[in-house]
mmCIF file of C-alpha atoms in Angstrom:
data_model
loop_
_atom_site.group_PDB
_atom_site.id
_atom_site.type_symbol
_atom_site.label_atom_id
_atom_site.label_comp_id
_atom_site.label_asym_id
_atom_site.label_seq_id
_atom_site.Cartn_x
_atom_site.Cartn_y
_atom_site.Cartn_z
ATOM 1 C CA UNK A 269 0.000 0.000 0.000
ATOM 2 C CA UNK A 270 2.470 2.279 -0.931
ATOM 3 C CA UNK A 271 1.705 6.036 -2.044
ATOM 4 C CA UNK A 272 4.032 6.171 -5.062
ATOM 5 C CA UNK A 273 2.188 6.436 -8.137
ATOM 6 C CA UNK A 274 2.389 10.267 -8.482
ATOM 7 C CA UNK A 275 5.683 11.608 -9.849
ATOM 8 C CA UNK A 276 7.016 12.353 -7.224
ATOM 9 C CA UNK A 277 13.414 16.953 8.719
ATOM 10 C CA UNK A 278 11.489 15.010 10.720
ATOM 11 C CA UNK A 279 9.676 17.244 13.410
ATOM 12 C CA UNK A 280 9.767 15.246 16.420
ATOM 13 C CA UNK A 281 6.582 15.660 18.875
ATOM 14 C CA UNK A 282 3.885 13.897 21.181
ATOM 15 C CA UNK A 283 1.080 11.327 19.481
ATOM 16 C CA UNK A 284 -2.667 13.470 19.320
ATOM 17 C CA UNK A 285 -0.807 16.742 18.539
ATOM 18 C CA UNK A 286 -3.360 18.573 16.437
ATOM 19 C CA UNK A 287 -1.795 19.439 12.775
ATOM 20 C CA UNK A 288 -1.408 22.152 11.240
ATOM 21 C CA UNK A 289 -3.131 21.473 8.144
ATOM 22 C CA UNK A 290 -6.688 20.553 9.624
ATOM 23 C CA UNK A 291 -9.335 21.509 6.984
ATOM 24 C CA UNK A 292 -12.194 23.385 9.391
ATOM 25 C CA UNK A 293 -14.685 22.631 6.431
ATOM 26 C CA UNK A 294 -14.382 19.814 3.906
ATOM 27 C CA UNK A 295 -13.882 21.738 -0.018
ATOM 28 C CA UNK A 296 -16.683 20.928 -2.222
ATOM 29 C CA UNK A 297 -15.505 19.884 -5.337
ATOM 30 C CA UNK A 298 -17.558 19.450 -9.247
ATOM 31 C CA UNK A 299 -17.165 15.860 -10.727
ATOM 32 C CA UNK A 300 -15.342 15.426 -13.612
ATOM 33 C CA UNK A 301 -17.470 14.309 -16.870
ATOM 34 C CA UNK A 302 -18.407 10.833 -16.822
ATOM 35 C CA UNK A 303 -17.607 10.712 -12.666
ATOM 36 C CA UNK A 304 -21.627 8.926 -12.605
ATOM 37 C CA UNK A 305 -21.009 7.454 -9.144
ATOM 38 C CA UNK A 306 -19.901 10.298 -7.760
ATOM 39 C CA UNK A 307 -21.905 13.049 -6.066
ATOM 40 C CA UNK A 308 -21.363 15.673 -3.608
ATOM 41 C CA UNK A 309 -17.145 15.140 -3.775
ATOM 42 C CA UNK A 310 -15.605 17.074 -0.438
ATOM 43 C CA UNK A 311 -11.625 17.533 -0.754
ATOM 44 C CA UNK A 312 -11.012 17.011 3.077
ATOM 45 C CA UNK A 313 -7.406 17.756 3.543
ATOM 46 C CA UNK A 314 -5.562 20.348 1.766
ATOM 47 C CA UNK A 315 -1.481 20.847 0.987
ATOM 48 C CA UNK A 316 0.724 18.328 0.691
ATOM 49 C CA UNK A 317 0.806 14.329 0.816
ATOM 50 C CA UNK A 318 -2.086 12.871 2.016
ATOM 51 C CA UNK A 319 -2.946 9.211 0.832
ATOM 52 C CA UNK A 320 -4.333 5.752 2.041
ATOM 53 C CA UNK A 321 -7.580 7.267 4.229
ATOM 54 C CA UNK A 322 -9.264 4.275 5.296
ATOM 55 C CA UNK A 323 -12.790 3.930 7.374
ATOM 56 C CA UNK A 324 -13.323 3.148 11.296
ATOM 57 C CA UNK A 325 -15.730 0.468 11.378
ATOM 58 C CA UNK A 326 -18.451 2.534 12.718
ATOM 59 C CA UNK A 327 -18.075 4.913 9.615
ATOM 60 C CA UNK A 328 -17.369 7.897 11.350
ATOM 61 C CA UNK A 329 -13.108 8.113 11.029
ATOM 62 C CA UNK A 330 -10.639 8.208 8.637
ATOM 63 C CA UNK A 331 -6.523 7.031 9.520
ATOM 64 C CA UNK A 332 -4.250 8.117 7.320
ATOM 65 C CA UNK A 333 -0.947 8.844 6.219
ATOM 66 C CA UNK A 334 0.575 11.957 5.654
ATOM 67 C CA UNK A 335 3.578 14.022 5.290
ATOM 68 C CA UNK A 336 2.237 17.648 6.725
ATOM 69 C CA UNK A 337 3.876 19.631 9.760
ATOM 70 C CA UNK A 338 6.903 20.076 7.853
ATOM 71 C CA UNK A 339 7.823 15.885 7.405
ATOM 72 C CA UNK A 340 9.761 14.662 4.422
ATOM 73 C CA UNK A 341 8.223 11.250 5.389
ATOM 74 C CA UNK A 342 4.935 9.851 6.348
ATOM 75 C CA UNK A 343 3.200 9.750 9.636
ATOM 76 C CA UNK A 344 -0.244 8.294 10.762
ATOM 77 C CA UNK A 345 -3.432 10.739 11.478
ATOM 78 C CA UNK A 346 -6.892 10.138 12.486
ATOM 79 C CA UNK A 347 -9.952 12.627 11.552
ATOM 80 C CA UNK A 348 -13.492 12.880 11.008
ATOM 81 C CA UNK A 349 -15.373 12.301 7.971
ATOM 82 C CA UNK A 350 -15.403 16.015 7.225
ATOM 83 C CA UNK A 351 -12.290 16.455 7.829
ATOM 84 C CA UNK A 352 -11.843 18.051 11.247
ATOM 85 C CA UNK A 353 -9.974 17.169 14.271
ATOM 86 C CA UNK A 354 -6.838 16.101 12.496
ATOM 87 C CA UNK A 355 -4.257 14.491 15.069
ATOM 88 C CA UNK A 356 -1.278 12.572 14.722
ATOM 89 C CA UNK A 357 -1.217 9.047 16.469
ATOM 90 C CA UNK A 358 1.710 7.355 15.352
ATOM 91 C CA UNK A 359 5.190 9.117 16.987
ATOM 92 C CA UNK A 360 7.048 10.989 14.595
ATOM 93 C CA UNK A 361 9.300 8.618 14.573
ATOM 94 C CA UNK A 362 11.010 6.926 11.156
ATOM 95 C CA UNK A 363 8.027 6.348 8.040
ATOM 96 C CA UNK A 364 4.627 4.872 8.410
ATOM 97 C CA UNK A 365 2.287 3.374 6.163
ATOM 98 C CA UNK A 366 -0.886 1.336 6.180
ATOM 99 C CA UNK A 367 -3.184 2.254 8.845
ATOM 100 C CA UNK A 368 -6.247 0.373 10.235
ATOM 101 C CA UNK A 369 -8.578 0.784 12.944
ATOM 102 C CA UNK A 370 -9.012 -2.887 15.082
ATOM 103 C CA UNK A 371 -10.664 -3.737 18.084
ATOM 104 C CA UNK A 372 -13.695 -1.916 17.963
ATOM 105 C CA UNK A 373 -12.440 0.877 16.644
ATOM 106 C CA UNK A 374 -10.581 1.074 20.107
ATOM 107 C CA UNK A 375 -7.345 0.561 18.588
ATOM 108 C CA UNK A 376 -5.318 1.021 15.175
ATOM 109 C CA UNK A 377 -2.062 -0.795 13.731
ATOM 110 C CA UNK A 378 0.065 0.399 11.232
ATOM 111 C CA UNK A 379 3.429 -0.436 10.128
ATOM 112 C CA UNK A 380 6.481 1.674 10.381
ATOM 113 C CA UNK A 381 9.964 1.722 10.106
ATOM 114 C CA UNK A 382 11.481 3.469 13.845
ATOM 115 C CA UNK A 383 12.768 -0.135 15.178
ATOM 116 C CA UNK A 384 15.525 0.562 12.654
ATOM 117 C CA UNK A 385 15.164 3.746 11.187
ATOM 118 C CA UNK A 386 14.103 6.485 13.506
ATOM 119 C CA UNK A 387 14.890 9.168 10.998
ATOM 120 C CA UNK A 388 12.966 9.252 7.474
ATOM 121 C CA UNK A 389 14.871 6.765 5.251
ATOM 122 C CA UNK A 390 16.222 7.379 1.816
ATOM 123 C CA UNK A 391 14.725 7.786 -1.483
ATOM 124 C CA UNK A 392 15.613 5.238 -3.850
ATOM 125 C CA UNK A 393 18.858 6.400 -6.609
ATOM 126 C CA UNK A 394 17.074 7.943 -9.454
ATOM 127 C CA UNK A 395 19.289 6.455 -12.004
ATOM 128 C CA UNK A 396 17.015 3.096 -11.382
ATOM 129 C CA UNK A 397 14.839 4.427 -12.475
ATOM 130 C CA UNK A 398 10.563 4.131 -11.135
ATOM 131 C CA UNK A 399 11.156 1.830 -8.582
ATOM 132 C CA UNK A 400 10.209 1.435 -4.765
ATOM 133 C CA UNK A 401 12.129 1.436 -1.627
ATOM 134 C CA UNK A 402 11.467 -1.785 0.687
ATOM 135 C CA UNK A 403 11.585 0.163 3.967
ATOM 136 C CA UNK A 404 12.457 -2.171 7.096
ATOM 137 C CA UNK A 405 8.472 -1.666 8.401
ATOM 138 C CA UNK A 406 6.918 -3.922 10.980
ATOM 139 C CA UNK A 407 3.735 -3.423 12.500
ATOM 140 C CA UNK A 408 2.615 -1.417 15.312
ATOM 141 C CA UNK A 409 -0.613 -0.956 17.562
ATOM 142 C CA UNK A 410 -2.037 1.389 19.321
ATOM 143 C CA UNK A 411 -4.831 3.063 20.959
ATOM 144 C CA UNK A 412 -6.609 5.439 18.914
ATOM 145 C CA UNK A 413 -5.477 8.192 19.973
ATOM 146 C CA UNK A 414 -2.053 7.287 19.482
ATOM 147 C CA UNK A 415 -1.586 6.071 22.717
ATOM 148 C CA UNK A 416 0.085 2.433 24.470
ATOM 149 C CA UNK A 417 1.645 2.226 21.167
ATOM 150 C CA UNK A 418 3.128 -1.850 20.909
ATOM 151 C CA UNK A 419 5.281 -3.625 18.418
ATOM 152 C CA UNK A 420 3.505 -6.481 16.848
ATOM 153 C CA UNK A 421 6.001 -7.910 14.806
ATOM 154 C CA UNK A 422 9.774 -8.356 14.729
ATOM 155 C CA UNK A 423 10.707 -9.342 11.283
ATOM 156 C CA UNK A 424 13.544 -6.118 10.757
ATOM 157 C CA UNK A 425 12.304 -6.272 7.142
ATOM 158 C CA UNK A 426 9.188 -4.593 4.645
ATOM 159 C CA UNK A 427 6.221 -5.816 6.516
ATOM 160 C CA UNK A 428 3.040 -3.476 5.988
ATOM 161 C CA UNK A 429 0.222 -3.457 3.895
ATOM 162 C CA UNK A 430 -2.135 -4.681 6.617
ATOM 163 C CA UNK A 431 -5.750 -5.172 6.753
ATOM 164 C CA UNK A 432 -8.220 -6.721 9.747
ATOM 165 C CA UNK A 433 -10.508 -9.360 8.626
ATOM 166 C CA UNK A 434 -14.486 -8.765 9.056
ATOM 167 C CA UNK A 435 -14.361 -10.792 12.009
ATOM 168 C CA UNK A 436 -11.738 -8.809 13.988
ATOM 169 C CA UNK A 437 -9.516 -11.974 14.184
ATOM 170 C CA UNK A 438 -6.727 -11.613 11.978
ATOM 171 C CA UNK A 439 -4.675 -9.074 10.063
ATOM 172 C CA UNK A 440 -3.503 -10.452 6.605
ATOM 173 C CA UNK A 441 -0.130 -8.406 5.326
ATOM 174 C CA UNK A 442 2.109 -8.236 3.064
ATOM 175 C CA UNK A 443 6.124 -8.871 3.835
ATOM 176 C CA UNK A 444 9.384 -9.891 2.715
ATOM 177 C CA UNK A 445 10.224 -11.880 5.989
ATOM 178 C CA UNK A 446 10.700 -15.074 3.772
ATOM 179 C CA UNK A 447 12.999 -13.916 1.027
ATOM 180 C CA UNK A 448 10.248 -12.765 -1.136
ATOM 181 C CA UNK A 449 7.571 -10.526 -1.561
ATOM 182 C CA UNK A 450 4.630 -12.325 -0.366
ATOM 183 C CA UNK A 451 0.906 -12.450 1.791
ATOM 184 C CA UNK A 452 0.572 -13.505 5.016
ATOM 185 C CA UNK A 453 -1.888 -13.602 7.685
ATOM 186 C CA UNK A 454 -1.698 -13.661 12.088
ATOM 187 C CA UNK A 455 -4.018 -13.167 14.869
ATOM 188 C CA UNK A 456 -4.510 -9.154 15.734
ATOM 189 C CA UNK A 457 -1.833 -10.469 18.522
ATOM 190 C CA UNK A 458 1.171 -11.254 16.023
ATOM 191 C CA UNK A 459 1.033 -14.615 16.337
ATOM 192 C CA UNK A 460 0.050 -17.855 14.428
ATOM 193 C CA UNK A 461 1.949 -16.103 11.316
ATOM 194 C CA UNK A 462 0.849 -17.983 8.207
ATOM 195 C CA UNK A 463 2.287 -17.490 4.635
ATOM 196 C CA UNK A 464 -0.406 -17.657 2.290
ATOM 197 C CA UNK A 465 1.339 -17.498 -1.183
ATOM 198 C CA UNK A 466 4.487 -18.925 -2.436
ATOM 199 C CA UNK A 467 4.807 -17.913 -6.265
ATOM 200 C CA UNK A 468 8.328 -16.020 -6.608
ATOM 201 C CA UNK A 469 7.490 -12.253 -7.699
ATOM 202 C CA UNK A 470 5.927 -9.197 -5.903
ATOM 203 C CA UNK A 471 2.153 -10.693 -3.967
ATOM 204 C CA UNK A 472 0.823 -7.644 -2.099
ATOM 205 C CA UNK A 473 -2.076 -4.981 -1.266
ATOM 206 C CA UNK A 474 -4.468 -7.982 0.183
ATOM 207 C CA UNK A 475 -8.074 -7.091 1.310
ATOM 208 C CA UNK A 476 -10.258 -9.569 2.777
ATOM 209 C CA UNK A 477 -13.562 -9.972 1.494
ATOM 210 C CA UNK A 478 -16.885 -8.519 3.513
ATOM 211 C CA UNK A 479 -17.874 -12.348 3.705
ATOM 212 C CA UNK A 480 -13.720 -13.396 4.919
ATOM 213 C CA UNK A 481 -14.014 -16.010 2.565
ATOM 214 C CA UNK A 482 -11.455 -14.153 -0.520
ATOM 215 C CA UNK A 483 -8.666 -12.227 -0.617
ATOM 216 C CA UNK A 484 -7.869 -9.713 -3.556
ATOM 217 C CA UNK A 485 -4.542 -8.246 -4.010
ATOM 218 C CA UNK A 486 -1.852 -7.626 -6.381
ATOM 219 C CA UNK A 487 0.832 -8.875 -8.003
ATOM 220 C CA UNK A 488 3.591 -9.670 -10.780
ATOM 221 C CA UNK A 489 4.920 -12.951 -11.272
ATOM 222 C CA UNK A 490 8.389 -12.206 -13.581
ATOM 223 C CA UNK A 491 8.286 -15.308 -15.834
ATOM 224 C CA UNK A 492 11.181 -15.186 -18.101
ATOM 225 C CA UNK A 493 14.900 -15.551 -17.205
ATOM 226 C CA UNK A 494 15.620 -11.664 -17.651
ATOM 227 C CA UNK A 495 12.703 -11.016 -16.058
ATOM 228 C CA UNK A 496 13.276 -13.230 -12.416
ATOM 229 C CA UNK A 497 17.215 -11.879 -12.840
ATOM 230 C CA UNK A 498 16.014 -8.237 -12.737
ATOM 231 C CA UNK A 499 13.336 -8.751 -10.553
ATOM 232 C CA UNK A 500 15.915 -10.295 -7.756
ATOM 233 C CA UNK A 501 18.609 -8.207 -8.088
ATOM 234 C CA UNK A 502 16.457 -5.386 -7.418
ATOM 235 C CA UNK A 503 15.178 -7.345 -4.220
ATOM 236 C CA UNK A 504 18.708 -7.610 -3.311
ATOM 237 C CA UNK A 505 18.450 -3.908 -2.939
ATOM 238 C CA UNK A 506 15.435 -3.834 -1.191
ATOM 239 C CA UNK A 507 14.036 -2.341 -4.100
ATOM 240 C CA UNK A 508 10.979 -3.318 -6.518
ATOM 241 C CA UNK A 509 9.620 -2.105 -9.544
ATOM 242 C CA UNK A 510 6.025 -2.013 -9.917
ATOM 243 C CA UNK A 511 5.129 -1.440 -13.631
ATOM 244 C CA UNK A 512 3.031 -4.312 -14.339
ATOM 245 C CA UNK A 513 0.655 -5.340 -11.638
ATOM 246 C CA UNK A 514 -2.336 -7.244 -12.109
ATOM 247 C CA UNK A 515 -5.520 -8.285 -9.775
ATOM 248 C CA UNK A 516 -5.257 -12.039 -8.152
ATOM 249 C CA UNK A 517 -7.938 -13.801 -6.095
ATOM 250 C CA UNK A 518 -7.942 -16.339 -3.355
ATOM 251 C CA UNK A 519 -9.408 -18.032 -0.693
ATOM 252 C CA UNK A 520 -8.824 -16.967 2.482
ATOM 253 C CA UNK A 521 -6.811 -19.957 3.369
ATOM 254 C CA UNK A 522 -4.843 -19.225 0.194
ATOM 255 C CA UNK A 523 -6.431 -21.553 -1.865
ATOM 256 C CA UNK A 524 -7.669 -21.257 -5.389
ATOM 257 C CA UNK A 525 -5.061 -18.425 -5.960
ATOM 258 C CA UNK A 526 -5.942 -17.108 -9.570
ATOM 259 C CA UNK A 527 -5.551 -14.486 -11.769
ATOM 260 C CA UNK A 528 -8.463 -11.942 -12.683
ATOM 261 C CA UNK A 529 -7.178 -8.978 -14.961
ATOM 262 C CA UNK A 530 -5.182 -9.090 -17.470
ATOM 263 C CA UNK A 531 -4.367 -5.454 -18.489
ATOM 264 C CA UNK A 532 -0.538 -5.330 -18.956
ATOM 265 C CA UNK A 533 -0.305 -2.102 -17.086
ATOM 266 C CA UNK A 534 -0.233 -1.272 -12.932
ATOM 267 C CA UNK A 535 -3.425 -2.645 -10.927
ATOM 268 C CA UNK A 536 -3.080 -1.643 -7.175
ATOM 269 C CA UNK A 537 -5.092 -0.845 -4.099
ATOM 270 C CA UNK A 538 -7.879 -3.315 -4.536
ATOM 271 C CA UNK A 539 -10.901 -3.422 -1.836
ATOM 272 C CA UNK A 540 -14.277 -4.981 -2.266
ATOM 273 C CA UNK A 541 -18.141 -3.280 -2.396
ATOM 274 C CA UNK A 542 -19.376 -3.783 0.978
ATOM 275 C CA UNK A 543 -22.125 -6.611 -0.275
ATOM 276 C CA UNK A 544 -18.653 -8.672 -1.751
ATOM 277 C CA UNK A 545 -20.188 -8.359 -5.556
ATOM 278 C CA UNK A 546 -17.604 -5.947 -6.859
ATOM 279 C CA UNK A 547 -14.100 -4.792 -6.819
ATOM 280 C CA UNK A 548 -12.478 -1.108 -6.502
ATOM 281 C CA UNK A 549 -9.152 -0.826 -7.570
ATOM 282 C CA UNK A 550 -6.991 1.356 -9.457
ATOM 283 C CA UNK A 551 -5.209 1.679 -12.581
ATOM 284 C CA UNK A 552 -3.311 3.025 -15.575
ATOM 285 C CA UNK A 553 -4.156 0.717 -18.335
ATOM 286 C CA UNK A 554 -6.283 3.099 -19.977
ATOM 287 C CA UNK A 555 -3.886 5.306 -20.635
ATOM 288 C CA UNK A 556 -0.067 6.467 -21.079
ATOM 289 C CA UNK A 557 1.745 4.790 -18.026
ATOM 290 C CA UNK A 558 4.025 8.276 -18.448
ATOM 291 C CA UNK A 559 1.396 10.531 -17.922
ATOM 292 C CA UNK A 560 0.992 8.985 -14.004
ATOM 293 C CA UNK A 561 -2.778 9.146 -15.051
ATOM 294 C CA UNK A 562 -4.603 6.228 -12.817
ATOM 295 C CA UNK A 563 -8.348 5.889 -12.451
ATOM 296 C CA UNK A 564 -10.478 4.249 -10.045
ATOM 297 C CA UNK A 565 -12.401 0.838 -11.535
ATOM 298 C CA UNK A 566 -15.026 -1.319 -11.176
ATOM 299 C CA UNK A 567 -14.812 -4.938 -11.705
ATOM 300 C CA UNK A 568 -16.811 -8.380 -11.284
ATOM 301 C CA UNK A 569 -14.647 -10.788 -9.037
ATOM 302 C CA UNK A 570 -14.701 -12.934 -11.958
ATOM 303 C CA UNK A 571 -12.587 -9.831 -14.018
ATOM 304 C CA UNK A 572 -15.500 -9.299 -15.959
ATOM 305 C CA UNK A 573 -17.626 -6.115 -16.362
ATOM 306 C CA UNK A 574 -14.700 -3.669 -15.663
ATOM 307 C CA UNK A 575 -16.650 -0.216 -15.581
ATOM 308 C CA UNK A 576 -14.478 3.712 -14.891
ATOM 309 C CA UNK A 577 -15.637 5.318 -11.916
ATOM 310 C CA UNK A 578 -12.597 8.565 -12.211
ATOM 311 C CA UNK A 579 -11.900 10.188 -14.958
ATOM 312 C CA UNK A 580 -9.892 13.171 -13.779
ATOM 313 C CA UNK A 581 -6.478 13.475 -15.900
ATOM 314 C CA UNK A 582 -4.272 12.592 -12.856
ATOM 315 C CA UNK A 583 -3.929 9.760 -10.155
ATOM 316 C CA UNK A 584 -6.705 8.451 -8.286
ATOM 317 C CA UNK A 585 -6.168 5.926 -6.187
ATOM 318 C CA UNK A 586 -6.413 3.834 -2.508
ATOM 319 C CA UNK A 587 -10.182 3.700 -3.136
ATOM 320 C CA UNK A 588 -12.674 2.367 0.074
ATOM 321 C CA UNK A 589 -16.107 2.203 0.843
ATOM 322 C CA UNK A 590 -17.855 3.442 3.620
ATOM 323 C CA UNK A 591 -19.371 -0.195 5.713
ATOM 324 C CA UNK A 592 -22.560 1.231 4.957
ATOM 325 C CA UNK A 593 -21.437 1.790 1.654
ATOM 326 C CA UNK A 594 -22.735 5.094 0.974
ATOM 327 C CA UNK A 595 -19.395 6.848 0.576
ATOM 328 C CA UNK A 596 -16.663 6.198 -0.999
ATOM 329 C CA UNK A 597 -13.079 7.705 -0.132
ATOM 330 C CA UNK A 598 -9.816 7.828 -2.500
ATOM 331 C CA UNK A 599 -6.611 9.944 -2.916
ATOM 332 C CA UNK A 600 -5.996 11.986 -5.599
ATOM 333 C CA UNK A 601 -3.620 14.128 -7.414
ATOM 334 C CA UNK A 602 -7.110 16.525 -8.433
ATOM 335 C CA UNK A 603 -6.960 20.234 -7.362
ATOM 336 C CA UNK A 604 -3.516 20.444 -6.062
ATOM 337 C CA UNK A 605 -2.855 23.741 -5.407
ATOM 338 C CA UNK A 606 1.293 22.829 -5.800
ATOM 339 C CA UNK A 607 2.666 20.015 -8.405
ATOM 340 C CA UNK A 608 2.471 16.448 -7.632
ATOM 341 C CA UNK A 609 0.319 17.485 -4.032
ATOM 342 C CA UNK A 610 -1.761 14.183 -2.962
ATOM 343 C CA UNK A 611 -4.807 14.823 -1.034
ATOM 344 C CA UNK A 612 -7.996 13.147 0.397
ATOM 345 C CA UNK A 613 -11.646 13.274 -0.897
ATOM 346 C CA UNK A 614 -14.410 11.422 -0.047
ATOM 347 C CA UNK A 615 -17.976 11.515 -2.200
ATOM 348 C CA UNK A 616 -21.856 10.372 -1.493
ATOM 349 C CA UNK A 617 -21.706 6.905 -4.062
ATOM 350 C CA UNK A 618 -24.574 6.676 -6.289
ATOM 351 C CA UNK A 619 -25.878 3.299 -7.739
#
């Protein structure tokens, strides 16, 4: 669950700090032509990088990750739906990704690199060109205000991407604690760790099902010798390129895993309709892959019916629904007041 589809000095302070950039009143933004499902779009934070918002179970909160308060890496925030009362809850402390609210919505985990990096880590040498930085994350809880923060796991290697199951029971995650890139899932405790796929290439961006019964989620499988050589030496550098992904599906015990797009371009940030008949996920198949122009999709878990749901000219991605699925919230490149900005909007969906 990376932010790094747009082209793209740590202030240390206290968890539940309010920030800076707290949007009193949520922008109200027009649709873009063809944007159907879309009605009433709010722009709820505004000014630099703002990206994978995803819903409290009772609807009413959003964590996030963000680089505001003067950060040249990302930190985890919790707000309303409309924006207000912004506050920090992980510590300022190295980079953070992938927040979720568990235990009622009593407690959130994350992942984040301070074990081994307290300060923000490097950006990978641009002479590799596009290509993504494997930061040493493991996962963290907390209370939700950012308090009785815990270390869940101890892997020392890229371990994020983590999502609670309907039940509350497990998180399923992605991490590179066996060698390679691949899903696994544990109690909300850390343990009874189980690897769920085994295919050598990149397996990541899981979410379970409404039902718990599938997981979607990403991936590339290199297949031919130049292809498996590139793709591990890059590993070697803790470093993966993500040009090609497409959707998989499987059961929750990691059965039946199987492909379900085909579209030779980068698939990410999968999550499911809240009644488990569609998928959400985003893309740049449509389109120039050097324009950074992703759109959010529709799709039949079978990979039929694909339908557009964005169609502004710029990235649009991370893409949830609301568990009453009324609402649907995304990041977006749209309306950045400053190149390349990222922020969060969230829209009333329409049928």
């Amino acid at each position: 669950m990376f932010r790094v589809f747009k082209i793209p000095a740590l202030v240390l302070g206290s968890a539940g700090c309010l920030s800076a950039q707290t949007v009193p009143h949520p922008i109200l933004r027009q649709s873009e032509p063809g944007e159907n499902h879309l009605r009433n779009i709010r722009q709820l934070t505004d000014g630099g990088e703002n990206a994978e918002a995803y819903f409290s179970h009772d609807g009413r909160r959003l964590i996030f990750q963000s680089t505001r308060d003067g950060r040249t890496c990302d930190q985890q925030y919790v707000m309303a739906i409309d924006g207000s009362h912004v506050r920090r809850v992980s510590r300022g402390l190295g980079k953070t990704t992938c927040g979720y609210f568990i235990n009622g919505d009593r407690r959130i985990f994350f992942a984040s690199s301070e074990a081994l990096e307290k300060d923000c880590p490097p950006r990978p040498d641009p002479s590799k060109g596009y290509v993504w930085r494997l930061d040493p994350f493991d996962i963290y809880t907390a209370s939700a205000d950012g308090s009785r923060p815990r270390r869940l796991t101890h892997f020392g290697v890229y371990t994020a991407e983590g999502v609670l199951s309907p039940d509350g029971k497990k998180i399923v995650f992605t991490s590179l604690k066996g060698g390679d890139l691949d899903i696994y899932v544990m109690n909300v405790d850390g343990t009874n760790v189980h690897q769920l796929t085994h295919q050598l290439g990149y397996d990541g961006g899981p979410w379970w099902s409404p039902d718990g019964k599938r997981i979607v989620y990403r991936a590339n499988h290199p297949q031919t010798p130049e292809a498996i050589a590139t793709y591990k030496d890059l590993l070697a550098q803790r470093l993966v390129r993500p040009n090609k992904m497409d959707l998989w599906l499987m059961n929750a015990d990691g059965s039946d895993q199987h492909q379900i797009t085909n579209l030779g371009a980068a698939s990410f940030g999968p999550s499911w309709t809240p009644d488990g008949r569609k998928i959400i996920f985003s893309s740049n198949h449509h389109t120039d892959p050097k324009l950074g122009n992703f759109d959010l999709f529709l799709i039949n878990p079978d990979g039929s019916g694909i339908e557009q749901i964005t169609t502004a000219s710029t990235f649009d991605g991370f893409p949830m629904f609301s568990p009453d699925g009324k609402k649907l919230v995304w990041a977006s490149n749209r309306h950045d007041a400053n190149p390349h900005e990222t922020n969060i909007f969230i829209a009333d969906w329409v049928n």
